[in-house]
mmCIF file of C-alpha atoms and ligand atoms in Angstrom:
data_model
loop_
_atom_site.group_PDB
_atom_site.id
_atom_site.type_symbol
_atom_site.label_atom_id
_atom_site.label_comp_id
_atom_site.label_asym_id
_atom_site.label_seq_id
_atom_site.Cartn_x
_atom_site.Cartn_y
_atom_site.Cartn_z
ATOM 1 C CA MET A 6 117.012 -7.161 160.358
ATOM 2 C CA LEU A 7 120.138 -5.457 158.621
ATOM 3 C CA THR A 8 122.074 -2.533 160.148
ATOM 4 C CA LEU A 9 123.329 -0.174 158.046
ATOM 5 C CA GLN A 10 126.451 1.982 158.238
ATOM 6 C CA SER A 11 125.643 6.473 158.143
ATOM 7 C CA THR A 12 127.823 7.465 155.595
ATOM 8 C CA GLN A 13 127.551 10.409 156.819
ATOM 9 C CA GLY A 14 131.156 12.123 157.492
ATOM 10 C CA ASN A 15 132.545 10.104 154.223
ATOM 11 C CA HIS A 16 130.731 12.108 151.966
ATOM 12 C CA LEU A 17 134.121 13.569 150.492
ATOM 13 C CA ARG A 18 136.062 10.104 150.804
ATOM 14 C CA THR A 19 136.045 8.342 147.405
ATOM 15 C CA ARG A 20 137.523 5.443 145.997
ATOM 16 C CA LYS A 21 140.718 5.094 144.010
ATOM 17 C CA PRO A 22 139.950 4.371 140.251
ATOM 18 C CA SER A 23 139.374 0.736 140.081
ATOM 19 C CA LEU A 24 140.557 -1.196 137.118
ATOM 20 C CA GLU A 25 137.231 -1.189 136.149
ATOM 21 C CA GLN A 26 136.832 2.469 136.561
ATOM 22 C CA LEU A 27 140.000 2.727 134.041
ATOM 23 C CA LYS A 28 138.639 0.474 131.882
ATOM 24 C CA LEU A 29 135.378 3.321 131.648
ATOM 25 C CA MET A 30 137.952 6.096 131.741
ATOM 26 C CA LYS A 31 138.883 4.254 128.222
ATOM 27 C CA ASN A 32 135.088 3.374 127.371
ATOM 28 C CA MET A 33 134.339 7.215 127.377
ATOM 29 C CA SER A 34 134.926 7.132 123.438
ATOM 30 C CA SER A 35 131.760 4.881 123.371
ATOM 31 C CA ARG A 36 129.845 7.255 124.553
ATOM 32 C CA ALA A 37 131.195 9.866 121.456
ATOM 33 C CA GLU A 38 130.557 6.967 119.233
ATOM 34 C CA LEU A 39 126.432 6.761 120.414
ATOM 35 C CA PHE A 40 126.340 10.468 120.007
ATOM 36 C CA LYS A 41 127.497 10.824 116.665
ATOM 37 C CA GLN A 42 124.978 7.975 115.901
ATOM 38 C CA ASN A 43 122.308 8.713 112.818
ATOM 39 C CA ILE A 44 118.607 8.884 114.044
ATOM 40 C CA SER A 45 116.098 9.307 111.053
ATOM 41 C CA PHE A 46 112.682 10.555 111.963
ATOM 42 C CA LYS A 47 109.363 9.643 110.482
ATOM 43 C CA ALA A 48 106.458 9.902 113.350
ATOM 44 C CA ILE A 49 106.286 10.071 116.845
ATOM 45 C CA HIS A 50 103.215 8.037 118.334
ATOM 46 C CA LEU A 51 101.769 9.065 121.671
ATOM 47 C CA ILE A 52 99.537 6.430 123.025
ATOM 48 C CA GLN A 53 97.893 6.577 126.199
ATOM 49 C CA LEU A 54 96.931 3.891 128.002
ATOM 50 C CA ASN A 55 95.028 2.448 130.936
ATOM 51 C CA LEU A 56 95.864 -0.813 132.194
ATOM 52 C CA PRO A 57 93.255 -2.433 135.104
ATOM 53 C CA GLN A 58 95.725 -2.600 138.339
ATOM 54 C CA ARG A 59 95.111 -5.773 140.758
ATOM 55 C CA ASN A 60 94.842 -3.915 143.810
ATOM 56 C CA THR A 61 93.899 -0.070 144.644
ATOM 57 C CA PHE A 62 97.397 1.278 145.876
ATOM 58 C CA LYS A 63 97.577 3.975 148.242
ATOM 59 C CA SER A 64 100.151 6.031 149.222
ATOM 60 C CA GLY A 65 101.076 9.796 150.769
ATOM 61 C CA ILE A 66 99.927 11.313 147.291
ATOM 62 C CA GLY A 67 97.083 9.651 146.253
ATOM 63 C CA ILE A 68 95.154 6.443 145.429
ATOM 64 C CA ARG A 69 95.608 4.775 142.181
ATOM 65 C CA LYS A 70 93.040 1.803 140.674
ATOM 66 C CA SER A 71 94.797 1.423 137.391
ATOM 67 C CA ARG A 72 97.672 2.984 135.555
ATOM 68 C CA GLU A 73 97.371 5.225 133.379
ATOM 69 C CA ALA A 74 100.598 5.187 131.020
ATOM 70 C CA LEU A 75 101.679 6.944 128.392
ATOM 71 C CA VAL A 76 103.653 5.291 125.792
ATOM 72 C CA ILE A 77 105.837 6.988 122.799
ATOM 73 C CA VAL A 78 106.913 5.483 119.971
ATOM 74 C CA TRP A 79 109.202 6.708 117.747
ATOM 75 C CA GLU A 80 109.492 5.372 114.425
ATOM 76 C CA ASP A 81 112.352 6.333 111.961
ATOM 77 C CA GLN A 82 112.333 6.328 107.981
ATOM 78 C CA ASN A 83 112.679 2.680 107.559
ATOM 79 C CA GLY A 84 109.727 2.115 109.952
ATOM 80 C CA THR A 85 112.071 0.938 112.340
ATOM 81 C CA LYS A 86 110.485 1.783 116.039
ATOM 82 C CA GLY A 87 111.085 2.219 119.264
ATOM 83 C CA TYR A 88 109.589 2.233 122.362
ATOM 84 C CA GLY A 89 109.250 4.578 125.841
ATOM 85 C CA GLU A 90 107.515 5.080 128.894
ATOM 86 C CA CYS A 91 106.798 8.302 130.298
ATOM 87 C CA SER A 92 105.938 7.170 133.801
ATOM 88 C CA CYS A 93 104.820 10.417 135.350
ATOM 89 C CA ARG A 94 101.736 10.477 137.233
ATOM 90 C CA PRO A 95 98.221 11.530 135.165
ATOM 91 C CA ASP A 96 98.308 14.102 138.140
ATOM 92 C CA PRO A 97 101.202 16.536 139.049
ATOM 93 C CA TYR A 98 101.316 15.165 142.543
ATOM 94 C CA TYR A 99 104.430 13.294 142.191
ATOM 95 C CA SER A 100 106.855 15.620 140.335
ATOM 96 C CA ASP A 101 105.139 18.576 138.159
ATOM 97 C CA GLU A 102 104.844 16.757 135.308
ATOM 98 C CA PHE A 103 101.348 14.801 134.112
ATOM 99 C CA THR A 104 100.456 13.291 130.871
ATOM 100 C CA GLU A 105 98.244 15.414 129.036
ATOM 101 C CA GLY A 106 101.069 17.994 129.636
ATOM 102 C CA ALA A 107 103.702 15.795 128.849
ATOM 103 C CA MET A 108 102.028 15.412 125.738
ATOM 104 C CA ALA A 109 101.322 18.485 125.283
ATOM 105 C CA LEU A 110 105.760 19.255 125.867
ATOM 106 C CA VAL A 111 106.010 16.851 122.951
ATOM 107 C CA ASN A 112 103.838 17.791 120.093
ATOM 108 C CA LYS A 113 104.825 21.929 120.825
ATOM 109 C CA PHE A 114 109.166 21.546 121.500
ATOM 110 C CA ILE A 115 110.421 18.147 120.425
ATOM 111 C CA ILE A 116 108.311 17.558 117.130
ATOM 112 C CA PRO A 117 108.716 20.923 115.754
ATOM 113 C CA PHE A 118 112.347 20.619 116.164
ATOM 114 C CA LEU A 119 113.512 16.752 114.979
ATOM 115 C CA LYS A 120 113.969 16.504 111.160
ATOM 116 C CA LYS A 121 114.353 13.720 109.256
ATOM 117 C CA ASN A 122 117.691 12.987 109.846
ATOM 118 C CA GLN A 123 119.660 14.236 113.187
ATOM 119 C CA THR A 124 122.696 12.562 115.470
ATOM 120 C CA PHE A 125 121.562 11.229 118.361
ATOM 121 C CA GLY A 126 123.747 14.108 120.074
ATOM 122 C CA ASP A 127 121.685 16.593 118.226
ATOM 123 C CA LEU A 128 118.457 15.111 119.974
ATOM 124 C CA PHE A 129 120.207 14.528 123.283
ATOM 125 C CA HIS A 130 120.938 18.124 123.242
ATOM 126 C CA LEU A 131 117.421 19.433 122.268
ATOM 127 C CA LEU A 132 115.713 17.261 125.347
ATOM 128 C CA ASN A 133 118.180 18.749 127.407
ATOM 129 C CA LYS A 134 117.618 22.101 126.298
ATOM 130 C CA ILE A 135 114.143 21.864 128.031
ATOM 131 C CA ARG A 136 114.437 22.147 131.662
ATOM 132 C CA GLY A 137 112.646 20.094 133.795
ATOM 133 C CA TRP A 138 110.114 17.786 132.556
ATOM 134 C CA ASN A 139 112.164 14.963 132.817
ATOM 135 C CA PHE A 140 109.648 11.781 133.017
ATOM 136 C CA THR A 141 108.882 13.495 129.225
ATOM 137 C CA LYS A 142 112.523 13.775 128.137
ATOM 138 C CA ALA A 143 113.185 10.427 129.232
ATOM 139 C CA ALA A 144 110.704 8.473 127.403
ATOM 140 C CA VAL A 145 111.426 9.734 124.174
ATOM 141 C CA GLU A 146 115.010 9.641 124.999
ATOM 142 C CA ALA A 147 114.859 5.480 125.503
ATOM 143 C CA ALA A 148 112.154 5.054 122.251
ATOM 144 C CA ALA A 149 115.182 7.169 119.931
ATOM 145 C CA LEU A 150 117.757 4.637 121.542
ATOM 146 C CA GLN A 151 115.496 1.684 120.882
ATOM 147 C CA VAL A 152 115.917 2.694 117.645
ATOM 148 C CA ILE A 153 119.906 3.253 117.113
ATOM 149 C CA GLU A 154 120.071 -0.366 118.887
ATOM 150 C CA LYS A 155 117.784 -2.340 116.941
ATOM 151 C CA ASN A 156 119.748 -0.889 114.057
ATOM 152 C CA THR A 157 123.327 -0.400 114.560
ATOM 153 C CA GLY A 158 123.439 -2.355 117.940
ATOM 154 C CA ILE A 159 125.173 0.242 119.728
ATOM 155 C CA SER A 160 123.454 0.842 123.167
ATOM 156 C CA PRO A 161 124.396 3.520 126.583
ATOM 157 C CA PHE A 162 125.021 0.408 128.069
ATOM 158 C CA SER A 163 127.572 -1.117 126.398
ATOM 159 C CA MET A 164 129.642 2.471 127.927
ATOM 160 C CA MET A 165 129.312 0.941 131.312
ATOM 161 C CA ALA A 166 132.358 -0.460 132.653
ATOM 162 C CA ASN A 167 130.729 -3.054 134.623
ATOM 163 C CA LYS A 168 129.057 -6.443 133.376
ATOM 164 C CA PRO A 169 125.634 -6.860 134.173
ATOM 165 C CA LEU A 170 124.393 -8.828 136.792
ATOM 166 C CA THR A 171 122.484 -12.239 135.513
ATOM 167 C CA GLU A 172 119.490 -11.966 137.733
ATOM 168 C CA VAL A 173 118.057 -9.204 139.322
ATOM 169 C CA PRO A 174 116.751 -9.092 143.720
ATOM 170 C CA VAL A 175 113.519 -6.962 143.853
ATOM 171 C CA GLY A 176 111.449 -5.795 146.657
ATOM 172 C CA ILE A 177 108.030 -4.712 146.806
ATOM 173 C CA SER A 178 106.491 -1.569 147.180
ATOM 174 C CA LEU A 179 103.210 -1.498 150.031
ATOM 175 C CA GLY A 180 100.973 1.571 150.250
ATOM 176 C CA LEU A 181 99.449 2.801 153.210
ATOM 177 C CA TYR A 182 96.354 0.385 155.062
ATOM 178 C CA SER A 183 94.124 1.472 157.000
ATOM 179 C CA ASP A 184 92.333 -2.115 157.984
ATOM 180 C CA LEU A 185 95.120 -4.272 160.360
ATOM 181 C CA ASP A 186 94.187 -7.683 159.066
ATOM 182 C CA GLU A 187 94.746 -6.833 155.636
ATOM 183 C CA MET A 188 97.904 -5.129 156.458
ATOM 184 C CA LYS A 189 98.989 -8.194 157.651
ATOM 185 C CA LYS A 190 97.873 -11.076 155.369
ATOM 186 C CA VAL A 191 100.099 -8.888 152.583
ATOM 187 C CA VAL A 192 102.830 -8.468 154.599
ATOM 188 C CA GLN A 193 102.260 -12.671 155.202
ATOM 189 C CA ASP A 194 102.110 -12.765 151.345
ATOM 190 C CA ALA A 195 105.054 -10.723 150.640
ATOM 191 C CA LEU A 196 107.322 -12.690 152.605
ATOM 192 C CA TYR A 197 106.311 -15.799 151.648
ATOM 193 C CA THR A 198 106.317 -14.587 148.201
ATOM 194 C CA GLY A 199 110.308 -14.641 148.344
ATOM 195 C CA TYR A 200 110.750 -10.296 147.766
ATOM 196 C CA ARG A 201 114.286 -9.230 149.281
ATOM 197 C CA ARG A 202 112.977 -6.500 150.239
ATOM 198 C CA LEU A 203 109.280 -4.762 151.990
ATOM 199 C CA LYS A 204 109.306 -0.949 151.377
ATOM 200 C CA PHE A 205 106.005 0.626 153.345
ATOM 201 C CA LYS A 206 104.616 3.705 152.549
ATOM 202 C CA ILE A 207 104.226 5.762 155.599
ATOM 203 C CA SER A 208 102.658 9.617 155.977
ATOM 204 C CA PRO A 209 102.878 11.328 159.358
ATOM 205 C CA GLU A 210 99.003 10.104 160.002
ATOM 206 C CA VAL A 211 100.205 6.348 159.844
ATOM 207 C CA ARG A 212 99.264 3.521 162.472
ATOM 208 C CA THR A 213 101.992 2.996 164.246
ATOM 209 C CA ASP A 214 100.461 0.393 166.588
ATOM 210 C CA PHE A 215 99.408 -1.842 162.879
ATOM 211 C CA PHE A 216 103.256 -1.877 162.732
ATOM 212 C CA ASP A 217 103.243 -2.751 166.123
ATOM 213 C CA SER A 218 101.419 -5.667 165.663
ATOM 214 C CA ILE A 219 103.506 -7.111 162.385
ATOM 215 C CA ASN A 220 106.724 -6.341 163.826
ATOM 216 C CA PRO A 221 107.056 -9.859 165.059
ATOM 217 C CA LEU A 222 106.502 -11.588 161.893
ATOM 218 C CA LEU A 223 108.863 -8.928 160.353
ATOM 219 C CA PHE A 224 111.698 -9.072 163.084
ATOM 220 C CA GLU A 225 111.776 -13.108 162.672
ATOM 221 C CA ALA A 226 111.754 -13.024 158.914
ATOM 222 C CA ASP A 227 115.406 -12.612 157.026
ATOM 223 C CA THR A 228 114.286 -9.711 154.719
ATOM 224 C CA TYR A 229 114.856 -5.982 154.840
ATOM 225 C CA VAL A 230 112.438 -3.717 155.835
ATOM 226 C CA SER A 231 112.736 0.296 154.654
ATOM 227 C CA PHE A 232 109.735 3.109 154.500
ATOM 228 C CA ASP A 233 108.977 5.575 152.483
ATOM 229 C CA ALA A 234 107.458 8.892 153.312
ATOM 230 C CA ASN A 235 106.699 10.659 149.961
ATOM 231 C CA GLY A 236 108.373 13.766 151.588
ATOM 232 C CA SER A 237 104.916 13.990 153.733
ATOM 233 C CA PHE A 238 106.585 14.628 157.176
ATOM 234 C CA GLY A 239 106.592 18.030 158.283
ATOM 235 C CA GLU A 240 108.981 19.860 161.767
ATOM 236 C CA ASN A 241 105.501 18.625 163.762
ATOM 237 C CA ASP A 242 105.834 15.274 162.905
ATOM 238 C CA LEU A 243 109.530 14.168 163.987
ATOM 239 C CA GLU A 244 107.942 11.977 166.808
ATOM 240 C CA THR A 245 106.174 9.553 164.417
ATOM 241 C CA LEU A 246 109.449 10.074 162.584
ATOM 242 C CA GLY A 247 111.159 8.446 165.734
ATOM 243 C CA TYR A 248 108.628 4.980 165.718
ATOM 244 C CA PHE A 249 110.661 4.480 162.665
ATOM 245 C CA VAL A 250 114.075 5.228 163.026
ATOM 246 C CA ASN A 251 114.153 3.781 166.661
ATOM 247 C CA THR A 252 112.286 0.770 165.683
ATOM 248 C CA TYR A 253 114.268 -0.071 162.484
ATOM 249 C CA ASN A 254 117.246 1.383 162.236
ATOM 250 C CA SER A 255 116.720 1.180 158.475
ATOM 251 C CA MET A 256 116.204 2.810 155.673
ATOM 252 C CA ILE A 257 113.361 5.829 155.149
ATOM 253 C CA GLU A 258 112.895 7.476 152.098
ATOM 254 C CA GLN A 259 112.200 11.050 150.881
ATOM 255 C CA PRO A 260 110.961 11.228 154.789
ATOM 256 C CA PHE A 261 110.786 15.064 154.042
ATOM 257 C CA ALA A 262 109.380 17.247 151.589
ATOM 258 C CA PRO A 263 112.216 18.103 148.143
ATOM 259 C CA SER A 264 114.320 21.039 149.386
ATOM 260 C CA ARG A 265 112.874 21.494 152.704
ATOM 261 C CA PHE A 266 116.377 21.671 153.790
ATOM 262 C CA ASP A 267 115.825 23.078 157.287
ATOM 263 C CA VAL A 268 113.315 20.402 158.708
ATOM 264 C CA LEU A 269 116.030 17.530 157.295
ATOM 265 C CA LEU A 270 118.209 18.965 159.388
ATOM 266 C CA LYS A 271 116.419 19.235 162.097
ATOM 267 C CA GLY A 272 115.332 15.484 161.736
ATOM 268 C CA LYS A 273 119.015 14.820 161.482
ATOM 269 C CA GLN A 274 119.894 16.414 164.724
ATOM 270 C CA LYS A 275 116.921 15.195 166.364
ATOM 271 C CA TYR A 276 118.240 11.450 164.807
ATOM 272 C CA PRO A 277 121.278 11.149 164.290
ATOM 273 C CA SER A 278 121.020 7.460 162.886
ATOM 274 C CA LEU A 279 118.017 9.052 160.644
ATOM 275 C CA PHE A 280 119.076 7.354 157.402
ATOM 276 C CA ILE A 281 117.763 8.779 154.032
ATOM 277 C CA CYS A 282 116.939 7.778 150.694
ATOM 278 C CA PHE A 283 116.475 10.213 148.632
ATOM 279 C CA ASP A 284 113.958 9.843 145.929
ATOM 280 C CA GLU A 285 112.281 12.885 144.945
ATOM 281 C CA GLU A 286 114.818 15.625 145.718
ATOM 282 C CA ILE A 287 117.165 14.156 143.210
ATOM 283 C CA LYS A 288 115.890 14.832 139.472
ATOM 284 C CA SER A 289 120.060 15.684 138.738
ATOM 285 C CA ILE A 290 123.066 14.577 139.139
ATOM 286 C CA GLY A 291 123.697 18.285 139.982
ATOM 287 C CA ASP A 292 121.083 17.992 142.838
ATOM 288 C CA LEU A 293 122.975 14.171 144.074
ATOM 289 C CA ILE A 294 126.512 15.971 144.151
ATOM 290 C CA LYS A 295 124.608 18.520 146.179
ATOM 291 C CA LEU A 296 123.202 16.718 148.909
ATOM 292 C CA HIS A 297 126.151 14.124 148.756
ATOM 293 C CA GLN A 298 128.647 17.002 149.600
ATOM 294 C CA LEU A 299 126.314 18.854 152.267
ATOM 295 C CA GLY A 300 127.018 14.955 153.817
ATOM 296 C CA VAL A 301 122.856 14.390 154.234
ATOM 297 C CA LEU A 302 122.893 11.668 151.655
ATOM 298 C CA ASP A 303 122.825 8.222 152.365
ATOM 299 C CA GLU A 304 121.097 6.693 149.695
ATOM 300 C CA VAL A 305 119.338 6.831 146.564
ATOM 301 C CA ASN A 306 116.378 5.732 144.900
ATOM 302 C CA LEU A 307 117.237 6.740 141.047
ATOM 303 C CA LYS A 308 114.136 6.125 139.151
ATOM 304 C CA VAL A 309 115.508 6.561 135.005
ATOM 305 C CA GLY A 310 112.784 8.968 133.995
ATOM 306 C CA ARG A 311 112.882 11.279 136.912
ATOM 307 C CA VAL A 312 116.362 12.455 136.563
ATOM 308 C CA GLY A 313 115.431 12.539 132.238
ATOM 309 C CA GLY A 314 116.640 9.091 130.888
ATOM 310 C CA ILE A 315 119.134 6.745 130.939
ATOM 311 C CA ILE A 316 122.447 8.732 129.798
ATOM 312 C CA ASN A 317 121.744 10.755 132.951
ATOM 313 C CA SER A 318 121.318 7.348 135.171
ATOM 314 C CA LEU A 319 124.292 5.870 133.935
ATOM 315 C CA GLU A 320 125.972 9.307 135.132
ATOM 316 C CA ILE A 321 124.588 9.218 138.510
ATOM 317 C CA ILE A 322 125.169 4.958 138.844
ATOM 318 C CA ASN A 323 128.618 6.001 137.666
ATOM 319 C CA TYR A 324 129.186 8.817 140.424
ATOM 320 C CA CYS A 325 127.205 6.617 143.081
ATOM 321 C CA GLU A 326 129.755 3.314 142.706
ATOM 322 C CA LYS A 327 132.426 6.185 142.912
ATOM 323 C CA HIS A 328 131.504 7.711 146.556
ATOM 324 C CA ASN A 329 129.891 3.936 147.699
ATOM 325 C CA ILE A 330 126.083 5.927 147.752
ATOM 326 C CA PRO A 331 124.057 2.848 148.143
ATOM 327 C CA CYS A 332 121.858 3.127 145.036
ATOM 328 C CA TRP A 333 119.098 0.726 143.136
ATOM 329 C CA ILE A 334 116.371 1.497 140.716
ATOM 330 C CA GLY A 335 113.083 2.560 141.972
ATOM 331 C CA GLY A 336 109.799 2.314 140.295
ATOM 332 C CA MET A 337 106.998 4.400 138.826
ATOM 333 C CA PHE A 338 104.178 1.348 138.415
ATOM 334 C CA GLU A 339 105.993 1.095 134.496
ATOM 335 C CA THR A 340 104.122 -1.491 132.296
ATOM 336 C CA GLY A 341 106.288 -3.736 130.655
ATOM 337 C CA ILE A 342 107.767 -1.190 128.751
ATOM 338 C CA GLY A 343 109.189 0.961 131.420
ATOM 339 C CA ARG A 344 109.977 -2.005 133.863
ATOM 340 C CA MET A 345 112.383 -4.105 131.429
ATOM 341 C CA LEU A 346 114.184 -0.727 130.661
ATOM 342 C CA ASN A 347 114.553 -0.217 134.846
ATOM 343 C CA LEU A 348 115.887 -4.122 134.668
ATOM 344 C CA ARG A 349 117.988 -3.537 132.745
ATOM 345 C CA MET A 350 119.547 -0.462 134.560
ATOM 346 C CA ALA A 351 118.799 -2.463 138.028
ATOM 347 C CA SER A 352 121.263 -5.404 136.397
ATOM 348 C CA TYR A 353 124.344 -2.498 136.638
ATOM 349 C CA LEU A 354 124.223 -1.930 139.776
ATOM 350 C CA PRO A 355 125.827 -4.990 141.677
ATOM 351 C CA GLU A 356 125.676 -4.111 144.964
ATOM 352 C CA ALA A 357 122.310 -2.842 145.166
ATOM 353 C CA ARG A 358 120.370 -4.762 148.010
ATOM 354 C CA ALA A 359 116.884 -5.001 146.097
ATOM 355 C CA HIS A 360 114.793 -2.617 143.780
ATOM 356 C CA ASP A 361 111.293 -1.663 143.597
ATOM 357 C CA LEU A 362 110.581 -3.730 140.733
ATOM 358 C CA SER A 363 108.039 -6.435 141.530
ATOM 359 C CA PRO A 364 106.480 -8.639 138.582
ATOM 360 C CA SER A 365 104.365 -7.788 136.046
ATOM 361 C CA ASP A 366 101.605 -9.725 138.002
ATOM 362 C CA ARG A 367 101.773 -8.012 141.322
ATOM 363 C CA TYR A 368 100.558 -4.484 139.465
ATOM 364 C CA PHE A 369 98.499 -5.584 136.245
ATOM 365 C CA VAL A 370 95.517 -8.214 135.642
ATOM 366 C CA GLU A 371 97.458 -8.476 132.396
ATOM 367 C CA ASP A 372 100.820 -5.904 131.549
ATOM 368 C CA ILE A 373 101.533 -4.944 127.405
ATOM 369 C CA ILE A 374 104.643 -7.288 127.210
ATOM 370 C CA GLN A 375 104.129 -11.482 126.908
ATOM 371 C CA PRO A 376 104.928 -12.941 129.286
ATOM 372 C CA GLY A 377 104.804 -10.244 131.743
ATOM 373 C CA VAL A 378 108.470 -9.585 133.770
ATOM 374 C CA GLN A 379 108.216 -12.580 136.298
ATOM 375 C CA MET A 380 110.193 -13.376 139.699
ATOM 376 C CA HIS A 381 111.583 -16.629 141.220
ATOM 377 C CA GLU A 382 112.615 -16.379 144.830
ATOM 378 C CA GLY A 383 113.146 -12.313 144.930
ATOM 379 C CA ARG A 384 114.618 -11.893 141.590
ATOM 380 C CA VAL A 385 114.432 -11.547 137.735
ATOM 381 C CA ASP A 386 116.213 -12.956 135.642
ATOM 382 C CA ILE A 387 117.467 -10.655 132.857
ATOM 383 C CA LYS A 388 118.021 -12.916 130.154
ATOM 384 C CA SER A 389 114.591 -14.335 130.416
ATOM 385 C CA LEU A 390 113.233 -10.296 129.397
ATOM 386 C CA GLY A 391 114.534 -11.061 125.919
ATOM 387 C CA ASN A 392 111.604 -12.787 125.705
ATOM 388 C CA CYS A 393 108.963 -10.725 126.652
ATOM 389 C CA LYS A 394 107.720 -8.768 123.433
ATOM 390 C CA ILE A 395 105.322 -5.546 123.263
ATOM 391 C CA ASP A 396 102.218 -7.720 122.275
ATOM 392 C CA THR A 397 100.345 -5.343 119.861
ATOM 393 C CA ALA A 398 96.754 -6.517 120.380
ATOM 394 C CA LEU A 399 97.186 -5.998 124.001
ATOM 395 C CA VAL A 400 98.383 -2.183 123.678
ATOM 396 C CA GLU A 401 95.501 -1.817 121.545
ATOM 397 C CA LYS A 402 92.807 -3.764 123.608
ATOM 398 C CA TYR A 403 93.851 -0.895 126.781
ATOM 399 C CA THR A 404 94.824 2.465 124.264
ATOM 400 C CA ILE A 405 92.110 5.013 125.300
ATOM 401 C CA ASP A 406 93.694 7.724 123.197
ATOM 402 C CA LYS A 407 96.145 7.736 120.503
ATOM 403 C CA HIS A 408 98.143 10.237 118.438
ATOM 404 C CA ILE A 409 100.153 9.743 115.374
ATOM 405 C CA ILE A 410 102.629 13.183 114.446
ATOM 406 C CA THR A 411 104.836 13.065 111.478
ATOM 407 C CA ILE A 412 106.673 15.402 110.051
HETATM 408 O O1 OSB B 508 107.575 7.513 145.760
HETATM 409 O O2 OSB B 508 108.571 5.031 144.806
HETATM 410 C C1 OSB B 508 107.660 6.081 145.298
HETATM 411 C C2 OSB B 508 105.186 4.763 142.938
HETATM 412 C C3 OSB B 508 104.551 5.988 142.146
HETATM 413 C C4 OSB B 508 104.824 7.606 142.545
HETATM 414 C C5 OSB B 508 106.046 7.166 143.560
HETATM 415 C C6 OSB B 508 106.786 5.984 144.262
HETATM 416 C C7 OSB B 508 105.688 5.381 143.445
HETATM 417 C C8 OSB B 508 106.699 3.628 144.168
HETATM 418 C C9 OSB B 508 106.424 2.526 143.295
HETATM 419 O O3 OSB B 508 106.768 3.446 145.123
HETATM 420 C C10 OSB B 508 106.998 1.392 143.543
HETATM 421 C C11 OSB B 508 106.936 0.196 142.423
HETATM 422 O O4 OSB B 508 106.514 0.848 141.385
HETATM 423 O O5 OSB B 508 106.497 -0.820 142.780
HETATM 424 MG MG1 MG B 509 109.317 7.110 146.920
#
């Protein structure tokens, strides 16, 4: 079991700019270069998919048996296509976005403002004028950026000073279990498969006695263990939360509801060693800076969609690096389209222990990219992703609704 050191109290200490960061500052012009790129527009395709999952997944948010995904395709005047995945849920229970709402937003507040030709800067401005709807904006941005990269070779990742990793360590997120034998088997399988981290969903109703019985397995293994409460603990649930704080000396993701700062302070006061990773609560760099400067943030689960896209994510990664904040990439059960982007983003986080980015076959009977994302000994080889192509026949097979909107 690894011990984490709290960054509390250190939050105002920053590193001197390293050579890498100086290089980064020099590279800032490439952001301007990207923003100047022209992107032409012919059509947006809104494709709703329903991908059967291998297993039912239960968390504090709800139960999932299949992944209802929204793929947004940007088609330019030459027929070049870029793909983005809107990874919000079909219901507004993780964030306030939901699939049908996302489609309405694109139809009403994005497409009518697109021109035959614009710069990426124009598009970025148009998207960021819209408040909220981060998953939706991120999908449009990702699709457009893919078109630009296909046409010019210029990508936002070229703004990064660090060289990307060639391999990315990944973990597994395990749901809530009501059957101990099932839970034990899943844990044994996950340890055997070689995941670099096991993340358990927890809630105030969680059976801590189940954890008592699997702890020998967990403590014996050399795998990091963490927990994700999806904001489910209130001030009357601190005793249950204490079980996880005191038993594991590990990280707890989003223990309290976003914005319940009062409960957060009570929790931190009661358990000084409570090490908090924020998920739902960080939707922008401003949220991150606020929690950091208030001294309550220990770690960040960065979801590209949740913060409104790639450009915003890279800004967050740079802030975390500068302030020594551990940061890793989270997931929303993305299909191969979103998963490949997440993995690419993860390759720019050399310090991350593991990301919530398991291989395709952990989630789906069949992914829409072929081959699917593969993992070896808990790592995904970034180069191998170059072979993963969107399989249009499979996209069709799992499509439940499709709209093509042109101007
Ligand atoms: O809280 O991290 C979360 C999935 C959907 C909504 C919220 C969360 C999650 C996960 C999935 O934990 C992790 C994964 O994709 O492997
Ligand atoms: Mg989470």
